[in-house]
Coordinates of C-alpha atoms in Angstrom, one line a residue:
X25 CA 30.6 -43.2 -56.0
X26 CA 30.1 -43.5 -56.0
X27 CA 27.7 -45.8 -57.4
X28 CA 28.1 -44.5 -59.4
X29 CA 27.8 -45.8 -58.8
X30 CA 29.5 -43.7 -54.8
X31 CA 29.3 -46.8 -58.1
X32 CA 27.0 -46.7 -56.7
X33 CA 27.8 -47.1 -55.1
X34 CA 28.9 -45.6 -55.9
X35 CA 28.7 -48.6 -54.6
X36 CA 27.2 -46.9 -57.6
X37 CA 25.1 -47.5 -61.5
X38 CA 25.6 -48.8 -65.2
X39 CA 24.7 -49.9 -69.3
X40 CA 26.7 -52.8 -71.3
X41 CA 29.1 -52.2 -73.4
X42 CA 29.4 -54.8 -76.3
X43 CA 32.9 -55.5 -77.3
X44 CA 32.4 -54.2 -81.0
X45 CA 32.3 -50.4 -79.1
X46 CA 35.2 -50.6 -76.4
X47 CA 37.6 -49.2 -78.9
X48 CA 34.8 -46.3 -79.6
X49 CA 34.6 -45.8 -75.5
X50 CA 37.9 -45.9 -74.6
X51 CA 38.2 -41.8 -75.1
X52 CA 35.9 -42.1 -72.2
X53 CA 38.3 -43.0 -69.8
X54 CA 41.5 -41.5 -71.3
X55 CA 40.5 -37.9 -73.2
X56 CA 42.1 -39.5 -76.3
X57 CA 44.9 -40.4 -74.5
X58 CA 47.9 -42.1 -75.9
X59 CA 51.5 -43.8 -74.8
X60 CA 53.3 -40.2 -75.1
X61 CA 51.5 -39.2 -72.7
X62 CA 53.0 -38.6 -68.9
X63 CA 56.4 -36.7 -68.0
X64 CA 56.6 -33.0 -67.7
X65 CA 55.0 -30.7 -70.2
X66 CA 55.6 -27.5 -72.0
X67 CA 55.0 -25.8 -68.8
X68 CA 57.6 -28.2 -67.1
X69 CA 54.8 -29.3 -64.9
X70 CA 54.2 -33.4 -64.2
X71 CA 50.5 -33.8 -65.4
X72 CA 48.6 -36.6 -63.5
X73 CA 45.6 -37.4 -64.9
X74 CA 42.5 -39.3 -62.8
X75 CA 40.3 -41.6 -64.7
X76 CA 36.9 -41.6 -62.6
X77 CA 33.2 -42.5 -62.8
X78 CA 30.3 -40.2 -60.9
X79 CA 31.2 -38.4 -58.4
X80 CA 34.3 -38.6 -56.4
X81 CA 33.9 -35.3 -54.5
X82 CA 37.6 -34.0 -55.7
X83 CA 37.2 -31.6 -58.7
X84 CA 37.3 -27.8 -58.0
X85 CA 34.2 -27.1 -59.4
X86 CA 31.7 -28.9 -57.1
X87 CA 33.5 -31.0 -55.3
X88 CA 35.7 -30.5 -52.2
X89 CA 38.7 -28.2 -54.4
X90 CA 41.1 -31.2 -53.4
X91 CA 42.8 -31.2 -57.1
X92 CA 44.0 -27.5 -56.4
X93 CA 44.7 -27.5 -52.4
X94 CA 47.3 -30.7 -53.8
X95 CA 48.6 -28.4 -56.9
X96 CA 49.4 -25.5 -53.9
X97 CA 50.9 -27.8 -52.4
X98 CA 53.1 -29.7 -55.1
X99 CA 53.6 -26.5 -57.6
X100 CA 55.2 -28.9 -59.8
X101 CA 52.0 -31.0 -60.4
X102 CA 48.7 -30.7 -62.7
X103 CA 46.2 -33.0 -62.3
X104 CA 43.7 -33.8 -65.0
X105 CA 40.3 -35.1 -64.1
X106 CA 38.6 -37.7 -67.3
X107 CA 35.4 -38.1 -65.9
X108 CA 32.3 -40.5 -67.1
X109 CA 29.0 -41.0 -65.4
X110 CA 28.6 -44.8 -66.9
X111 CA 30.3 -47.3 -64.7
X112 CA 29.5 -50.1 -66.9
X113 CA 31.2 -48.4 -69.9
X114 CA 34.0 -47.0 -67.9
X115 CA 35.1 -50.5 -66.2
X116 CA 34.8 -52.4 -69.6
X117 CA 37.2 -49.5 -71.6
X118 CA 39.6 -49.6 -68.4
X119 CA 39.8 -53.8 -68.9
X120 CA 40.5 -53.2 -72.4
X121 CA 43.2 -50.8 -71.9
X122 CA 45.0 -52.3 -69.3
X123 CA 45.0 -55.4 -71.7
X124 CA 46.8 -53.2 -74.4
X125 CA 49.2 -51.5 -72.0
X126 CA 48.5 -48.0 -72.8
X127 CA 46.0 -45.3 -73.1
X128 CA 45.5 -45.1 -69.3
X129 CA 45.5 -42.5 -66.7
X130 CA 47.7 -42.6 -64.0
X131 CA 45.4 -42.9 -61.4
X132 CA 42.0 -45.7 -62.1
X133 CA 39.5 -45.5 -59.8
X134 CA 38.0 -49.4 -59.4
X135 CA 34.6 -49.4 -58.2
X136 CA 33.4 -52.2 -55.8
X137 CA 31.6 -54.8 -58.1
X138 CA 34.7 -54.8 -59.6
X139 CA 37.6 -55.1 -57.0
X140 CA 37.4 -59.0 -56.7
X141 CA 37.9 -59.2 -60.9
X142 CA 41.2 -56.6 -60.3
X143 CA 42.9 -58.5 -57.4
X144 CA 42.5 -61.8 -59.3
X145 CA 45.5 -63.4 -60.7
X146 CA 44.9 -62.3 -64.4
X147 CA 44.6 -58.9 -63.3
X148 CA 46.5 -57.8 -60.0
X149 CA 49.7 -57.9 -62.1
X150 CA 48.9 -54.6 -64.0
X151 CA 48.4 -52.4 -60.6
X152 CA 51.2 -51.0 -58.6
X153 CA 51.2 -52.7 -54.9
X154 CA 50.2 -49.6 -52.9
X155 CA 51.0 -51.8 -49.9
X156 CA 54.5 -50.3 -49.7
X157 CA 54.1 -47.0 -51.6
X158 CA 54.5 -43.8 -50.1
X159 CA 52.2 -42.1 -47.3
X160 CA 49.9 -45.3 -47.6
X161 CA 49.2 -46.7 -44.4
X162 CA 46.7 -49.7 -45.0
X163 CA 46.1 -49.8 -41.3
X164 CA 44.1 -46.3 -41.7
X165 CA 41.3 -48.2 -43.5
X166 CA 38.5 -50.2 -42.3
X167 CA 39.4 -53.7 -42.3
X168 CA 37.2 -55.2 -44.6
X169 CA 38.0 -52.2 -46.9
X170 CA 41.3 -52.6 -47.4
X171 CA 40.8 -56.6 -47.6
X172 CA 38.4 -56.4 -50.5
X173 CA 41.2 -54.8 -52.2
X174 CA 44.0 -56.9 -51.0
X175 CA 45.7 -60.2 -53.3
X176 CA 46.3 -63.2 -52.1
X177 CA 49.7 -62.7 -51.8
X178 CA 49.2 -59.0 -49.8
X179 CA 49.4 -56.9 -52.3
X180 CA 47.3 -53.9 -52.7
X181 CA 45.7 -52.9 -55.5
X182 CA 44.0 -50.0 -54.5
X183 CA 42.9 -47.4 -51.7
X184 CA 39.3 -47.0 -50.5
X185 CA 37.9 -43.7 -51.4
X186 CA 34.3 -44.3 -49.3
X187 CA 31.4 -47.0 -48.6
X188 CA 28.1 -46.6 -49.0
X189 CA 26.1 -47.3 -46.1
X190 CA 22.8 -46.8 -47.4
X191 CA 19.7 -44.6 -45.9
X192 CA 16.2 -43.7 -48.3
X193 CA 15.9 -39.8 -49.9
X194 CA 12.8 -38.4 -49.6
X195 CA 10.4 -35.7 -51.2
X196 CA 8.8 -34.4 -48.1
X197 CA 6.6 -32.1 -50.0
X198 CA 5.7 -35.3 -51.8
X199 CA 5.0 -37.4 -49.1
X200 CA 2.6 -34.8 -47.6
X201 CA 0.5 -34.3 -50.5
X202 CA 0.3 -38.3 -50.6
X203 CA -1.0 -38.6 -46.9
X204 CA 2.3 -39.6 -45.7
X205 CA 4.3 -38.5 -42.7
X206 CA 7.2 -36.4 -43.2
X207 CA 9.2 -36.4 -40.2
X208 CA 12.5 -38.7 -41.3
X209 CA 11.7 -40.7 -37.5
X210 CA 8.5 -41.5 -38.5
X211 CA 9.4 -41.9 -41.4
X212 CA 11.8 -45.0 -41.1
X213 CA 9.0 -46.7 -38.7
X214 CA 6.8 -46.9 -42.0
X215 CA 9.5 -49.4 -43.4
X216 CA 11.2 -50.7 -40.6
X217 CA 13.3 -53.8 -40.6
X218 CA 11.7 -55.3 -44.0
X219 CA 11.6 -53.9 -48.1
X220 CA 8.6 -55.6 -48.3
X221 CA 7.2 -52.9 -45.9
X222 CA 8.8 -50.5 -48.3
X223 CA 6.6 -51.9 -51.3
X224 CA 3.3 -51.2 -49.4
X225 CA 4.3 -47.8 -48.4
X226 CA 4.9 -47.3 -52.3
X227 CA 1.3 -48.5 -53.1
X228 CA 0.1 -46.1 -50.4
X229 CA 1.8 -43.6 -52.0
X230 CA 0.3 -44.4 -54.8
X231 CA -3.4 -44.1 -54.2
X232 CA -2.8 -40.6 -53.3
X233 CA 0.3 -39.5 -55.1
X234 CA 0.5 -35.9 -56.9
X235 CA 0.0 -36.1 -60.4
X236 CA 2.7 -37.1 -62.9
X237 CA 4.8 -38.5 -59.5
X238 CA 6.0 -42.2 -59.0
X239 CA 7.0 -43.9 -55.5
X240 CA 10.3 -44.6 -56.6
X241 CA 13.0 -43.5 -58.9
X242 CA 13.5 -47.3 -60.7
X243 CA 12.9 -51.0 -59.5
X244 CA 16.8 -51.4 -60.9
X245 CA 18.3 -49.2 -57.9
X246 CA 15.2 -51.0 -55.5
X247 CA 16.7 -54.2 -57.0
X248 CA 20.5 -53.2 -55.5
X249 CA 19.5 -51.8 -52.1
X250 CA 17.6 -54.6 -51.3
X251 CA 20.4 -57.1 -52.5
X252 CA 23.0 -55.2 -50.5
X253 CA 21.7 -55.5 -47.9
X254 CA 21.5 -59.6 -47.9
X255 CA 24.3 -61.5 -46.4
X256 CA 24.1 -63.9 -49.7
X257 CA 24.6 -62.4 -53.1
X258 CA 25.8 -62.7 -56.1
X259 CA 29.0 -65.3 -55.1
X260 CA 29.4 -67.4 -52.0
X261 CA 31.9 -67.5 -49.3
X262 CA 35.0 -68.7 -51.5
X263 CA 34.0 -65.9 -53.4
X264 CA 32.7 -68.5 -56.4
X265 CA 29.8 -67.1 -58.2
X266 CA 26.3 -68.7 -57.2
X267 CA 23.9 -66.0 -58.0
X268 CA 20.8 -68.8 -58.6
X269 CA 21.3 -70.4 -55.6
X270 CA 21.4 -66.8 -53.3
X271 CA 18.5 -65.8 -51.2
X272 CA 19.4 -62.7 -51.5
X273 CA 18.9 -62.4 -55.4
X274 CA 15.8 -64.0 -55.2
X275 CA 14.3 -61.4 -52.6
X276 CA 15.9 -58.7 -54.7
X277 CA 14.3 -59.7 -57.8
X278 CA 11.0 -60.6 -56.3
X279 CA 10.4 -57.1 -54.9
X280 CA 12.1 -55.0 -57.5
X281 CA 9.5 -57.1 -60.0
X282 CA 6.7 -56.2 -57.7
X283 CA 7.2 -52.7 -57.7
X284 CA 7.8 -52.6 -61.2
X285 CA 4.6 -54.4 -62.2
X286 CA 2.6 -52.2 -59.9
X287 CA 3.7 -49.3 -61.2
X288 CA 5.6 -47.7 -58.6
X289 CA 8.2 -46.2 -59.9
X290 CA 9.1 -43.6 -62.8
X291 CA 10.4 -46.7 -65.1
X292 CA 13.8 -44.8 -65.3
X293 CA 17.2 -46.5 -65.6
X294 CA 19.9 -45.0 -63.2
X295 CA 22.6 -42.9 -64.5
X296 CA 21.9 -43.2 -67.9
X297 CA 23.6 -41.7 -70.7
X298 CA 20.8 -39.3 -71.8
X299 CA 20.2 -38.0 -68.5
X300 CA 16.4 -38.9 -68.1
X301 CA 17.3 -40.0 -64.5
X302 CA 19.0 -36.6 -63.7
X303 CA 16.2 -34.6 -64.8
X304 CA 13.6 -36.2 -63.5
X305 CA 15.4 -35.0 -60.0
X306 CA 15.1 -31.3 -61.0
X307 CA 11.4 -31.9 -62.2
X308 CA 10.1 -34.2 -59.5
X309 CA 9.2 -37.0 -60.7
X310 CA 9.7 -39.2 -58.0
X311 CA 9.6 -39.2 -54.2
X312 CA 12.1 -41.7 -53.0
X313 CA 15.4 -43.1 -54.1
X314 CA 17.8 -45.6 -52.4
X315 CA 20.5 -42.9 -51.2
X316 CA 23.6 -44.3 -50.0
X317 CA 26.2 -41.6 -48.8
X318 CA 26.8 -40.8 -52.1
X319 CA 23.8 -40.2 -53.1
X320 CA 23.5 -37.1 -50.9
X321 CA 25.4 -35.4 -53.5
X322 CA 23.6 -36.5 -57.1
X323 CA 20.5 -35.5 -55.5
X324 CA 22.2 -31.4 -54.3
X325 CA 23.3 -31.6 -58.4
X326 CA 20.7 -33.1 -60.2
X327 CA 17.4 -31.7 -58.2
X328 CA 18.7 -27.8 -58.0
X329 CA 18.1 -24.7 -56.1
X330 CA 14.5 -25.2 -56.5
X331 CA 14.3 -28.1 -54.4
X332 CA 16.9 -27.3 -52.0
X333 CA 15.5 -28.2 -48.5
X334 CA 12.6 -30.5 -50.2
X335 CA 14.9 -34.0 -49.4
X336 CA 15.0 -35.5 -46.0
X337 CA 17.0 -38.9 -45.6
X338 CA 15.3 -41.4 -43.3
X339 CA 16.7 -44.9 -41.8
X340 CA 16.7 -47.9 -44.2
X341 CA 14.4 -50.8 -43.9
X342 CA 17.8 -53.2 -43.5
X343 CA 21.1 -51.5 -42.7
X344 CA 23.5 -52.2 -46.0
X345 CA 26.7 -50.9 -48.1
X346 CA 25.9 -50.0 -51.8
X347 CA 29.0 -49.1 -53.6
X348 CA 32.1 -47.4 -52.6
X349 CA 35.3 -47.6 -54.7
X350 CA 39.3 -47.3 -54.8
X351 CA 41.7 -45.4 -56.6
X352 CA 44.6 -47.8 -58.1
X353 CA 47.7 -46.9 -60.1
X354 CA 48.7 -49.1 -63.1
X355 CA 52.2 -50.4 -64.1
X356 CA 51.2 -48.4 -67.6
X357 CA 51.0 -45.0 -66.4
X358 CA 53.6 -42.6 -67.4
X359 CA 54.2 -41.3 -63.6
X360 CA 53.6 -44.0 -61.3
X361 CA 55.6 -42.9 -58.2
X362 CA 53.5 -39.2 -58.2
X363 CA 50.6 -41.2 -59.1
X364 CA 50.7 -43.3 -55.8
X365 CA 51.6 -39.9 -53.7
X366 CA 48.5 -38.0 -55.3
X367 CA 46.0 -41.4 -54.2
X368 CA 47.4 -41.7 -50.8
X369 CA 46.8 -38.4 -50.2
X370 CA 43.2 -38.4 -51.5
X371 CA 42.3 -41.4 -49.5
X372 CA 44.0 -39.9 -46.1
X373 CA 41.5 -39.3 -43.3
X374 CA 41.5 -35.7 -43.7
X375 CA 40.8 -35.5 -47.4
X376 CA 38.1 -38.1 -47.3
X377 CA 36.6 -36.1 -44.2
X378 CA 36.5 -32.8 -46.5
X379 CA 35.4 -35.1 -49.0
X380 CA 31.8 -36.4 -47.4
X381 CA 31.4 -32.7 -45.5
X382 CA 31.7 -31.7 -49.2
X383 CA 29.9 -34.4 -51.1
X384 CA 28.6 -36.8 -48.5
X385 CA 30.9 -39.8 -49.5
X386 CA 31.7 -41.8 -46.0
X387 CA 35.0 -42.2 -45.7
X388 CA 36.5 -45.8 -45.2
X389 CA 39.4 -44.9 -42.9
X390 CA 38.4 -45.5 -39.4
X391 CA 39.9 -41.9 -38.0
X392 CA 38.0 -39.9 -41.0
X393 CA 34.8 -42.0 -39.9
X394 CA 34.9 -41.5 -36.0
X395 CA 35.8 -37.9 -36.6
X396 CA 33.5 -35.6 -35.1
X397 CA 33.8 -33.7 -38.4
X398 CA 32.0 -36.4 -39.9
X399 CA 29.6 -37.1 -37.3
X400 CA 27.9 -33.9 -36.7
X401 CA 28.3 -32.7 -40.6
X402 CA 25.6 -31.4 -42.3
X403 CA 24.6 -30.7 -46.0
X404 CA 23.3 -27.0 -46.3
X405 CA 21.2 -28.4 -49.1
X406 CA 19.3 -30.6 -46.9
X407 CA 18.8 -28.1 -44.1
X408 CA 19.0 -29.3 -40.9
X409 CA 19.1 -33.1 -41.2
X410 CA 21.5 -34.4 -39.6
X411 CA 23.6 -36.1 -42.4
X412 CA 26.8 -37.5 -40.7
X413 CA 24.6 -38.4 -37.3
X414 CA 22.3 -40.7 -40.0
X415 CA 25.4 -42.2 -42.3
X416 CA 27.8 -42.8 -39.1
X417 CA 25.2 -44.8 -37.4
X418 CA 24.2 -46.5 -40.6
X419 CA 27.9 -47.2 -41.2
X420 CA 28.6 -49.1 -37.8
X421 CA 25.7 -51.7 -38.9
X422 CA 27.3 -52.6 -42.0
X423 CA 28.0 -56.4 -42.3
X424 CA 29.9 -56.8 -45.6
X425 CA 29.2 -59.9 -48.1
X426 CA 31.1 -61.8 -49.8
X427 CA 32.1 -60.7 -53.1
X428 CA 33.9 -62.3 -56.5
X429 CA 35.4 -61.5 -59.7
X430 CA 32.0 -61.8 -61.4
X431 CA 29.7 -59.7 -59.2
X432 CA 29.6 -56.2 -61.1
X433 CA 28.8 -58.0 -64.4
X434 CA 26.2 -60.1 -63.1
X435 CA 24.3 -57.4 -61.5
X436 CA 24.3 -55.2 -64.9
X437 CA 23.1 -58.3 -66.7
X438 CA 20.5 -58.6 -63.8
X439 CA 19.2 -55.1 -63.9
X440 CA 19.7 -54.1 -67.4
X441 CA 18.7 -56.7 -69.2
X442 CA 16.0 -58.5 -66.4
X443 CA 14.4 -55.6 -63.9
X444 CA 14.3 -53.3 -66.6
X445 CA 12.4 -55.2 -69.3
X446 CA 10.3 -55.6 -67.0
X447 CA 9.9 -52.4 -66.2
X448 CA 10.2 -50.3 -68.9
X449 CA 8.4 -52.6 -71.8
X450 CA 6.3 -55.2 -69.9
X451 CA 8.1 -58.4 -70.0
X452 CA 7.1 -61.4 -67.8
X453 CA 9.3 -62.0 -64.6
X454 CA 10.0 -65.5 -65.6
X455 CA 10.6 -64.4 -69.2
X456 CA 13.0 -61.9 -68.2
X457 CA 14.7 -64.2 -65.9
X458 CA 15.3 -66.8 -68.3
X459 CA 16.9 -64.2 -71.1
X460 CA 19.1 -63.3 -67.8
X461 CA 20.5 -67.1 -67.5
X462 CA 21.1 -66.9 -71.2
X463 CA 22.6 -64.0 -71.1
X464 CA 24.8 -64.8 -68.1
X465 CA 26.1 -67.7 -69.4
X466 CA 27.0 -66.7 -72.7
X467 CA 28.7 -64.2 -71.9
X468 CA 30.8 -65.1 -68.3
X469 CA 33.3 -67.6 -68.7
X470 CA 34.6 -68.8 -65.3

């Protein structure tokens, strides 16, 4: 979540919080919750509740039923879902809470951005080591997943849920009425191998696009595919964060600018509260969007019956991973040995297979990856493209970055406050850059 981010990203998606409003967003995450919370209730039954952000792909409603097929078989659990769509928000309230001790579910999902902040020393303490707990075997997980959530002193603070390798959604109906091709082969040639590519296809687009249409969704989401798909971002090897000095934020920024100053995209920001950037799925307003694996299933949500079998997903310009997340347990929680059972069984290969033949979040255990399950899966709300063929492929090219502690906070500083003042109310690059130093070093103390 994806993205959400996905956070993403899920790998995937995200506003600021200021300080003066955790308190005020904290029901977010916990439903109200308080410390007499946990134990069995009335009905004798241990309630486990899941704080998440996006989509994860478990509920019952629209996601792969995994909640009830655990409930059949543990009669003696309920699991409780708290749900938010704003990452930004939801990683901020979680901080704050696991600072006070209490209020906190007894499973967190962590997404990626913010992995490197949760295994450092101030934090790590406040997770249960997953290394050790039960049904967790870290060796199911790719490598460099189960690393990213790893401390120094091998201890595991949580369990990858999925990755993000990352493809581009598109309107074919959109792209034909704007003198574009529309088969997804031909379609990746257009782009192929450089985003600069993907800016001149956008002004193409543009000359002939169908009324009230942009290119793009938002320069903010152009801003994080292109970045993900750097090998320098926002900290360097020793995981230190150098986000002036990295190539790959200066590419990022210089093309998301671009796009945004030639008017290529529908000016929205992703996964806002108010739901602009939903709706403007169901009424069209745009004929691309970055779509890592996770995406898949925001756009089946968001864009409706009425434009089932509209979307195609074509190859990236540059293979990349945006997003993917973990589910941790922390020391607070009222049921920590359940909690532990529930995320390794959510994380197990077969769950996370149901779990992207569902909702199109790659799994980040190998077996669940290689599975032909996953391979030849397909989304019934994107017809007959092959889905798991595209994301399998796209996932073998993945060449992960480093990350640090700082990563998820510098990126919402970058596109919050920077790409999308330029976007949405005209300010000057350089202008916008300079309020994102400020910004940056006001508020990040390392």
């Amino acid at each position: 979540m994806r993205t959400s981010s996905r956070t993403r990203g899920r790998s995937r998606r995200t506003a600021i919080a200021a300080v003066a409003g955790l308190a005020t967003c904290a029901v977010l995450i916990t439903g109200c919750s308080s410390d007499s919370e946990g134990g069995a209730g009335s009905d004798g039954k241990i309630e486990l509740r899941v704080g998440t952000f996006g989509s994860f792909g478990y509920d019952n409603k629209t996601g792969a039923k995994l909640y009830a097929e655990y409930e059949k078989l543990n009669p003696n659990i309920k699991i409780v879902e708290n749900n938010v769509s704003d990452g930004q928000k939801y990683w901020d309230t979680l901080k704050l809470r696991l600072s006070q001790g209490s209020g906190l579910s007894d499973i967190q999902a962590i997404e990626v951005g913010y992995i490197a902040e949760a295994t450092s020393p101030a934090m790590a303490g406040k997770f249960v080591d997953l290394a050790t707990a039960d049904g967790v075997s870290t060796a199911s997980f790719l490598d460099w997943k189960i690393k990213q959530a790893t401390t120094p002193d091998n201890k595991v603070v949580g369990l990858g849920t999925d990755i993000g390798p990352m493809a581009i959604c598109y309107r074919k109906d959109l792209f034909e009425k704007a003198g574009l091709p529309t088969d997804r082969e031909e379609v990746g040639k257009l782009w192929e191998g450089d985003w600069k590519k993907f800016i001149e296809q956008g002004k193409k687009y543009k000359a002939k696009a169908p009324e009230g249409t942009a290119f793009h969704d938002s320069a903010s989401g152009l801003f994080n595919a292109v970045i993900s798909s750097s090998p320098e971002q926002y900290s360097n090897s020793r995981g230190q964060l150098d986000w002036e000095n990295s190539s790959g934020v200066e590419k990022a920024w210089d093309l998301a600018s671009e796009a945004a100053e030639a008017d290529l995209t529908a000016k929205l920001r992703q996964f806002d509260e108010k739901g602009s950037w939903n709706a403007a799925f169901k009424n069209s307003k745009f004929a691309t969007v970055v779509c890592p694996s996770w995406m898949t299933n925001i756009i089946k949500d968001q864009a409706g019956p009425e434009n089932q079998g509209k979307w195609d997903i074509a190859a990236p310009p540059v293979a990349a991973n945006w997003g993917g997340s973990f589910l941790s347990v922390p020391k607070a929680g009222k049921n920590t040995k359940e909690a532990a059972k529930l995320a390794a069984w959510l994380t197990a290969p077969e769950q996370q297979a149901k779990v992207f033949a569902k909702a199109g979040l790659m799994p980040s255990t190998t077996k669940a990856m290689e599975s032909e399950e996953v391979k030849t899966a397909k989304i019934d709300y994107f017809g007959d493209t092959p889905v798991g063929e595209i994301y399998s492929a796209a996932a073998q090219k993945i060449e992960p970055a480093p990350i640090g502690r700082y990563d998820g906070q510098v990126k919402t500083f970058i596109t919050d406050n920077g790409i999308l003042d330029i976007e949405q109310r005209g300010t000057d690059p350089d202008a916008a850059w300079k309020n994102v130093k400020n910004l940056i070093a006001d508020k990040i103390d390392q």
